[in-house]
Amino acid sequence: MTVSMPTLQLLRNADVHAPEPLGVQQLLLGGGKVLWIGDALPELPAALPVDTIDLEGRRLIPGLVDGHVHVTGGGGESGFSTRVPAPLLSRYTRAGVTSVVGLLGTDDCARSTRELVASIYALREQGLNAWGYSGGYHLPPTTLTGSVRGDIAFVEPLIGVGEIAISDHRSSQPTLDELLRLASEAHVAGLMTGKAGIVHLHLGDGARGLELVRRALDGSELPARVFNPTHVNRRRALFDEAVELARRGCCIDLTAFPVAEGEDAWSAADAWLRYRDSGAPPAHLTVSSDAGGCLPCFDADGRVCGMDVGESGALLATLNELLARGVTLEQALPAFTSNPARLLRLAGKGQIAVGADADLVALDAQGAACDVFIAGVAHVRAGVVQRRGIFER
């Protein structure tokens, strides 16, 4: 019987940002990992099957880690017809996203954790790295096993709980005791399993802001890292509160949603720059897209008066805006790569290093994802999608 040897890949002339700049390097990929990095071509046996790709000096960055994605689709705030369809595979990969964390939002009634886990497995079968959160906006949280601790402990893709809504008219108006009990469940499950064990908190635009999280930190022994607020740039005063929480040890998440001129909000790029200038810990900041989620606006009675849909492409758009404003790749990249990977305890993600997963994105001169590799498999080559979802044309 003839045994075929798996093909290695040699990426030549890559301008590597790991996120730190390494200069022009050659990379050998195999078995889903980065096997070797060097500035000169390696000596390889002639009989060894190697697929060589010349990146011609393009910038090579770690695959983007999007920590807030509605993989089942979001929405539903204005009737069943407003339920957003689930994004298909290439919507992520064309945007340079190689890892996602899925969650439920307002609709954790018609949509379920069971459906979420099925969607995560479907994305994995198509080659994307995917995990998820137990629960949704409301308490008690929707679960598979009957408890958040059980979900995190026994359902492999589930790494925390979220997005639990606070300071929002759509939330279940959780009390401090309820939040602490939920956070303790997630934290202990994280200790048991080595998973993230965090509470991913949706922040609405309510005046209470992050008061509940401050009270939780002041009145419990739980580590600050357990509380992970997102959408913190949706109000300028809320962002200022979030920066102070980052100083206390929380990791805060910016959402790359559109911001109109004169709106009481910061764009993700504006908020990133303000965070940097604040002197808060750089490692405590992440950026996510809210891809697949509904981005509604409400009137004074809480009724939807308009809506948009989050897109994975918002991450690269934000990254490129930061670069255009004078930020270096080394400074900007961690919030999109290594910081979320560290918070979410995703080993091998968010960096380019020997032994790390071969999740890589080559950027063209305009900052678009020209080449995208997940576990060394090409999903996009020279700007052309190579692997599509089952139901994509």
Coordinates of C-alpha atoms in Angstrom, one line a residue:
M1 CA 0.0 0.0 0.0
T2 CA 1.3 3.4 -1.0
V3 CA 1.1 6.1 1.8
S4 CA 0.9 9.6 0.4
M5 CA 3.0 12.1 2.3
P6 CA 1.2 15.3 3.3
T7 CA 2.3 18.4 1.3
L8 CA 4.3 21.1 3.1
Q9 CA 3.9 24.7 2.2
L10 CA 6.7 27.2 1.9
L11 CA 5.7 30.8 2.1
R12 CA 8.4 32.9 0.6
N13 CA 9.2 36.6 1.0
A14 CA 6.7 37.4 3.6
D15 CA 7.0 40.7 5.5
V16 CA 6.1 39.1 8.9
H17 CA 4.3 41.0 11.7
A18 CA 3.9 38.5 14.4
P19 CA 2.5 41.0 15.7
E20 CA 6.0 42.4 16.3
P21 CA 7.9 43.1 13.0
L22 CA 10.3 40.3 11.9
G23 CA 11.1 41.6 8.5
V24 CA 11.1 39.5 5.3
Q25 CA 11.0 35.8 6.3
Q26 CA 10.4 32.4 4.8
L27 CA 7.9 30.1 6.6
L28 CA 7.4 26.4 6.4
L29 CA 3.9 25.1 7.2
G30 CA 2.8 21.6 7.9
G31 CA 0.3 19.7 10.0
G32 CA -1.6 22.9 10.5
K33 CA 1.4 24.5 12.3
V34 CA 4.2 26.9 11.6
L35 CA 7.2 24.5 11.5
W36 CA 10.0 26.9 10.7
I37 CA 10.7 30.6 10.2
G38 CA 14.0 32.0 8.8
D39 CA 15.3 34.8 6.6
A40 CA 17.0 32.4 4.1
L41 CA 15.4 29.5 2.2
P42 CA 15.7 26.2 4.0
E43 CA 17.5 23.2 2.6
L44 CA 14.7 20.6 1.9
P45 CA 15.1 17.1 0.5
A46 CA 14.2 17.0 -3.2
A47 CA 11.8 14.2 -2.6
L48 CA 9.8 16.1 0.0
P49 CA 6.5 17.4 -1.5
V50 CA 6.4 21.2 -1.0
D51 CA 3.9 23.7 -2.3
T52 CA 5.8 27.0 -2.7
I53 CA 3.9 30.3 -2.6
D54 CA 5.8 33.6 -3.1
L55 CA 4.1 36.4 -1.2
E56 CA 6.3 39.0 -2.9
G57 CA 6.9 41.1 0.2
R58 CA 3.3 41.3 1.3
R59 CA 2.6 41.9 5.0
L60 CA 1.8 38.6 6.7
I61 CA -0.1 38.9 10.0
P62 CA -1.8 36.4 12.3
G63 CA -5.4 35.5 11.4
L64 CA -7.9 37.9 13.0
V65 CA -9.6 36.6 16.2
D66 CA -13.2 37.9 16.2
G67 CA -14.5 37.5 19.8
H68 CA -18.1 38.5 19.1
V69 CA -20.0 37.0 16.2
H70 CA -23.6 36.0 15.7
V71 CA -22.8 32.7 13.9
T72 CA -26.5 31.8 13.9
G73 CA -27.5 35.3 12.8
G74 CA -28.9 37.9 15.2
G75 CA -31.7 40.3 15.2
G76 CA -35.4 39.7 15.8
E77 CA -36.1 42.9 17.7
S78 CA -38.8 44.0 15.3
G79 CA -40.6 40.7 14.4
F80 CA -39.5 37.3 13.1
S81 CA -38.9 38.7 9.7
T82 CA -36.0 40.8 11.1
R83 CA -34.0 37.7 12.2
V84 CA -30.7 38.1 10.4
P85 CA -29.5 35.0 8.4
A86 CA -26.3 33.3 9.6
P87 CA -23.2 34.5 7.8
L88 CA -21.6 32.0 5.4
L89 CA -18.0 30.9 5.5
S90 CA -16.4 33.2 3.0
R91 CA -17.9 36.3 4.8
Y92 CA -15.4 35.6 7.5
T93 CA -12.4 34.4 5.5
R94 CA -12.5 37.2 2.9
A95 CA -12.2 39.6 5.8
G96 CA -9.1 37.9 7.2
V97 CA -11.0 36.3 10.1
T98 CA -9.7 32.9 10.9
S99 CA -11.2 32.4 14.5
V100 CA -14.6 33.3 15.8
V101 CA -16.5 33.1 19.0
G102 CA -20.2 32.8 18.5
L103 CA -23.0 33.9 20.7
L104 CA -26.8 34.6 21.1
G105 CA -28.2 38.1 21.5
T106 CA -31.6 39.5 22.1
D107 CA -33.3 36.4 20.7
D108 CA -32.3 33.6 23.0
C109 CA -35.8 32.2 22.9
A110 CA -36.3 31.2 19.3
R111 CA -32.6 30.7 18.9
S112 CA -30.9 28.3 21.4
T113 CA -27.5 27.2 22.7
R114 CA -28.2 23.9 20.9
E115 CA -28.5 25.8 17.6
L116 CA -25.4 27.8 18.4
V117 CA -23.3 24.7 19.1
A118 CA -24.5 23.1 15.9
S119 CA -23.5 26.3 13.9
I120 CA -20.1 26.2 15.5
Y121 CA -19.6 22.6 14.5
A122 CA -20.7 23.4 11.0
L123 CA -18.2 26.2 10.7
R124 CA -15.5 23.9 12.0
E125 CA -16.4 21.2 9.4
Q126 CA -15.8 23.9 6.7
G127 CA -12.4 24.8 8.1
L128 CA -13.0 27.8 10.3
N129 CA -11.8 27.9 14.0
A130 CA -15.0 28.4 16.1
W131 CA -16.0 28.5 19.7
G132 CA -19.0 30.0 21.6
Y133 CA -20.6 31.2 24.7
S134 CA -23.4 29.6 26.7
G135 CA -26.5 31.8 27.3
G136 CA -27.6 35.0 25.6
Y137 CA -29.0 38.4 26.7
H138 CA -31.2 37.1 29.5
L139 CA -31.2 35.4 32.9
P140 CA -31.7 32.7 33.6
P141 CA -29.4 31.8 30.7
T142 CA -30.3 29.4 28.0
T143 CA -28.1 26.3 28.4
L144 CA -27.6 22.8 27.1
T145 CA -26.8 20.9 30.3
G146 CA -29.0 22.9 32.7
S147 CA -26.2 25.2 34.0
V148 CA -23.5 27.5 32.7
R149 CA -20.9 25.6 34.7
G150 CA -22.1 22.3 33.1
D151 CA -22.0 23.8 29.6
I152 CA -18.5 25.1 29.9
A153 CA -17.3 21.9 31.6
F154 CA -18.9 19.3 29.3
V155 CA -19.6 21.1 25.9
E156 CA -16.1 21.4 24.4
P157 CA -16.7 24.5 22.1
L158 CA -18.3 26.6 24.9
I159 CA -15.7 28.7 26.7
G160 CA -17.7 31.2 28.7
V161 CA -21.2 32.8 29.1
G162 CA -22.6 35.7 27.1
E163 CA -23.6 38.1 25.8
I164 CA -25.4 38.9 29.0
A165 CA -27.2 42.3 28.6
I166 CA -26.9 45.1 31.2
S167 CA -27.8 48.7 31.1
D168 CA -30.2 47.9 28.2
H169 CA -34.0 48.0 27.9
R170 CA -33.8 44.6 26.3
S171 CA -32.0 43.0 29.2
S172 CA -33.6 41.0 32.0
Q173 CA -32.4 43.7 34.4
P174 CA -30.0 41.4 36.4
T175 CA -29.3 42.2 40.0
L176 CA -25.8 42.2 41.5
D177 CA -26.4 38.9 43.2
E178 CA -27.5 37.3 39.9
L179 CA -24.4 38.7 38.1
L180 CA -22.1 37.4 40.8
R181 CA -23.7 34.0 40.8
L182 CA -23.3 33.8 37.0
A183 CA -19.7 35.0 37.1
S184 CA -18.8 32.5 39.8
E185 CA -20.3 29.7 37.6
A186 CA -18.2 30.8 34.6
H187 CA -15.0 31.3 36.7
V188 CA -15.1 27.9 38.4
A189 CA -15.8 26.2 35.1
G190 CA -12.8 27.9 33.6
L191 CA -10.6 26.7 36.5
M192 CA -11.9 23.2 36.0
T193 CA -11.3 23.1 32.3
G194 CA -8.6 25.6 31.4
K195 CA -11.1 27.5 29.3
A196 CA -11.6 31.3 29.4
G197 CA -14.4 31.1 32.0
I198 CA -15.5 34.7 31.4
V199 CA -18.8 36.7 31.4
H200 CA -19.1 38.5 28.1
L201 CA -21.3 41.5 28.9
H202 CA -23.4 43.3 26.3
L203 CA -23.5 47.0 27.3
G204 CA -26.6 49.0 26.2
D205 CA -26.8 52.8 26.2
G206 CA -28.5 53.0 29.6
A207 CA -27.3 55.6 32.1
R208 CA -26.2 53.0 34.6
G209 CA -23.4 52.0 32.3
L210 CA -20.8 49.8 34.1
E211 CA -22.1 50.4 37.6
L212 CA -23.0 46.7 38.1
V213 CA -19.5 45.6 37.1
R214 CA -17.9 48.1 39.5
R215 CA -20.1 46.8 42.3
A216 CA -19.2 43.2 41.5
L217 CA -15.5 44.0 41.6
D218 CA -15.8 45.9 44.9
G219 CA -18.0 43.3 46.6
S220 CA -16.5 40.0 45.6
E221 CA -13.3 38.0 45.3
L222 CA -13.7 37.3 41.6
P223 CA -10.8 38.2 39.4
A224 CA -11.4 41.3 37.2
R225 CA -10.6 39.3 34.1
V226 CA -13.9 37.3 34.5
F227 CA -15.9 40.4 33.5
N228 CA -15.5 41.3 29.8
P229 CA -17.8 44.2 28.7
T230 CA -18.3 44.8 25.0
H231 CA -19.8 47.6 22.9
V232 CA -18.1 50.0 25.3
N233 CA -17.6 52.6 22.6
R234 CA -21.3 53.0 22.0
R235 CA -21.4 56.1 24.4
R236 CA -18.5 58.3 25.1
A237 CA -19.1 58.4 28.9
L238 CA -19.4 54.6 28.9
F239 CA -16.0 54.4 27.2
D240 CA -14.4 56.5 29.9
E241 CA -15.9 54.1 32.5
A242 CA -14.6 51.1 30.6
V243 CA -11.0 52.5 30.5
E244 CA -11.1 52.7 34.3
L245 CA -12.2 49.1 34.5
A246 CA -9.3 48.1 32.2
R247 CA -7.0 49.7 34.7
R248 CA -8.5 47.4 37.3
G249 CA -7.8 44.3 35.3
C250 CA -10.9 43.9 33.0
C251 CA -10.4 43.3 29.3
I252 CA -12.7 45.6 27.4
D253 CA -14.0 45.1 23.9
L254 CA -14.6 47.7 21.2
T255 CA -17.2 47.1 18.5
A256 CA -16.3 48.1 15.0
F257 CA -19.8 49.4 14.2
P258 CA -20.6 52.5 12.0
V259 CA -20.7 55.8 13.9
A260 CA -22.5 58.8 12.4
E261 CA -21.0 62.3 12.6
G262 CA -22.1 64.0 15.8
E263 CA -23.3 60.8 17.4
D264 CA -22.5 60.3 21.1
A265 CA -20.2 57.4 20.4
W266 CA -16.6 56.7 19.3
S267 CA -15.7 54.6 16.3
A268 CA -13.5 51.7 17.1
A269 CA -10.5 53.5 15.6
D270 CA -11.2 56.7 17.6
A271 CA -11.7 54.6 20.8
W272 CA -8.5 52.6 20.2
L273 CA -6.5 55.9 19.9
R274 CA -8.1 57.3 23.0
Y275 CA -7.4 54.1 24.9
R276 CA -3.8 54.3 23.9
D277 CA -3.5 57.9 24.9
S278 CA -5.1 57.1 28.3
G279 CA -2.1 54.9 29.3
A280 CA -4.3 52.0 30.3
P281 CA -2.8 48.5 29.8
P282 CA -2.5 47.7 26.1
A283 CA -3.2 44.0 26.7
H284 CA -6.6 44.8 28.1
L285 CA -8.2 46.0 24.8
T286 CA -9.8 44.0 22.0
V287 CA -11.8 44.8 18.9
S288 CA -14.7 42.7 17.6
S289 CA -17.1 43.0 14.7
D290 CA -20.6 41.9 15.9
A291 CA -20.8 40.2 12.5
G292 CA -24.2 38.7 11.7
G293 CA -25.8 40.8 14.5
C294 CA -28.5 43.3 14.1
L295 CA -27.4 46.9 14.8
P296 CA -30.8 48.6 15.6
C297 CA -31.7 52.1 16.7
F298 CA -34.7 52.6 18.9
D299 CA -37.2 55.4 19.5
A300 CA -38.2 56.8 22.9
D301 CA -40.7 54.0 23.3
G302 CA -38.1 51.3 22.7
R303 CA -39.3 50.4 19.2
V304 CA -36.9 49.8 16.3
C305 CA -36.7 52.8 14.0
G306 CA -33.8 51.5 11.8
M307 CA -31.3 48.8 11.6
D308 CA -28.0 47.7 10.1
V309 CA -26.1 44.4 10.2
G310 CA -22.6 43.8 11.5
E311 CA -19.9 42.7 9.1
S312 CA -16.6 40.8 9.6
G313 CA -15.0 43.3 7.2
A314 CA -15.3 46.0 9.9
L315 CA -12.2 44.6 11.6
L316 CA -9.8 45.1 8.7
A317 CA -11.4 48.4 7.9
T318 CA -10.7 49.6 11.5
L319 CA -7.1 48.2 11.3
N320 CA -6.5 50.0 8.1
E321 CA -8.0 53.3 9.5
L322 CA -5.5 53.0 12.4
L323 CA -2.6 52.5 10.0
A324 CA -3.7 55.5 7.9
R325 CA -3.7 57.6 11.1
G326 CA -0.1 56.8 11.8
V327 CA -0.4 53.7 14.1
T328 CA 2.1 50.9 13.3
L329 CA 1.0 47.3 12.7
E330 CA 3.0 46.3 15.8
Q331 CA 0.9 48.7 17.9
A332 CA -2.5 48.0 16.3
L333 CA -2.5 44.2 15.7
P334 CA -2.7 42.9 19.3
A335 CA -6.2 44.2 19.8
F336 CA -7.3 42.0 16.8
T337 CA -5.1 39.0 17.4
S338 CA -3.0 38.2 20.4
N339 CA -5.1 40.1 23.0
P340 CA -8.4 38.2 22.3
A341 CA -6.4 34.9 21.9
R342 CA -4.9 35.5 25.4
L343 CA -8.2 36.5 27.0
L344 CA -10.1 33.6 25.5
R345 CA -7.2 31.1 26.2
L346 CA -7.0 30.0 22.6
A347 CA -3.6 28.3 22.5
G348 CA -1.7 28.8 19.3
K349 CA -3.8 31.6 18.0
G350 CA -3.1 35.3 17.5
Q351 CA 0.6 35.1 16.8
I352 CA 3.1 33.9 14.2
A353 CA 5.7 31.7 15.8
V354 CA 7.2 28.3 15.4
G355 CA 4.7 25.9 16.9
A356 CA 1.8 28.3 16.6
D357 CA -1.2 27.4 14.4
A358 CA -0.8 28.3 10.7
D359 CA -3.6 30.8 10.7
L360 CA -2.2 33.6 8.5
V361 CA -3.3 36.5 6.5
A362 CA -1.3 38.3 3.8
L363 CA -2.4 41.9 3.2
D364 CA -2.2 43.6 -0.2
A365 CA -1.1 47.2 -0.7
Q366 CA -4.6 48.4 0.0
G367 CA -4.9 46.4 3.2
A368 CA -7.3 43.8 2.0
A369 CA -6.9 40.1 2.8
C370 CA -5.1 38.8 -0.3
D371 CA -4.2 35.4 1.0
V372 CA -5.8 33.6 4.0
F373 CA -4.6 30.3 5.5
I374 CA -6.4 28.4 8.3
A375 CA -4.3 25.6 9.7
G376 CA -2.2 26.0 6.6
V377 CA -5.1 25.5 4.3
A378 CA -5.6 28.2 1.7
H379 CA -9.1 29.8 1.9
V380 CA -8.2 32.8 -0.1
R381 CA -5.4 33.0 -2.7
A382 CA -4.4 36.2 -4.5
G383 CA -7.8 37.7 -3.6
V384 CA -9.8 34.8 -4.9
V385 CA -11.9 32.6 -2.5
Q386 CA -10.7 29.0 -2.7
R387 CA -13.1 27.4 -0.2
R388 CA -16.7 28.3 0.1
G389 CA -19.4 27.3 2.5
I390 CA -21.7 24.3 1.6
F391 CA -24.5 26.7 0.5
E392 CA -22.5 29.4 -1.1
R393 CA -22.6 29.8 -4.8

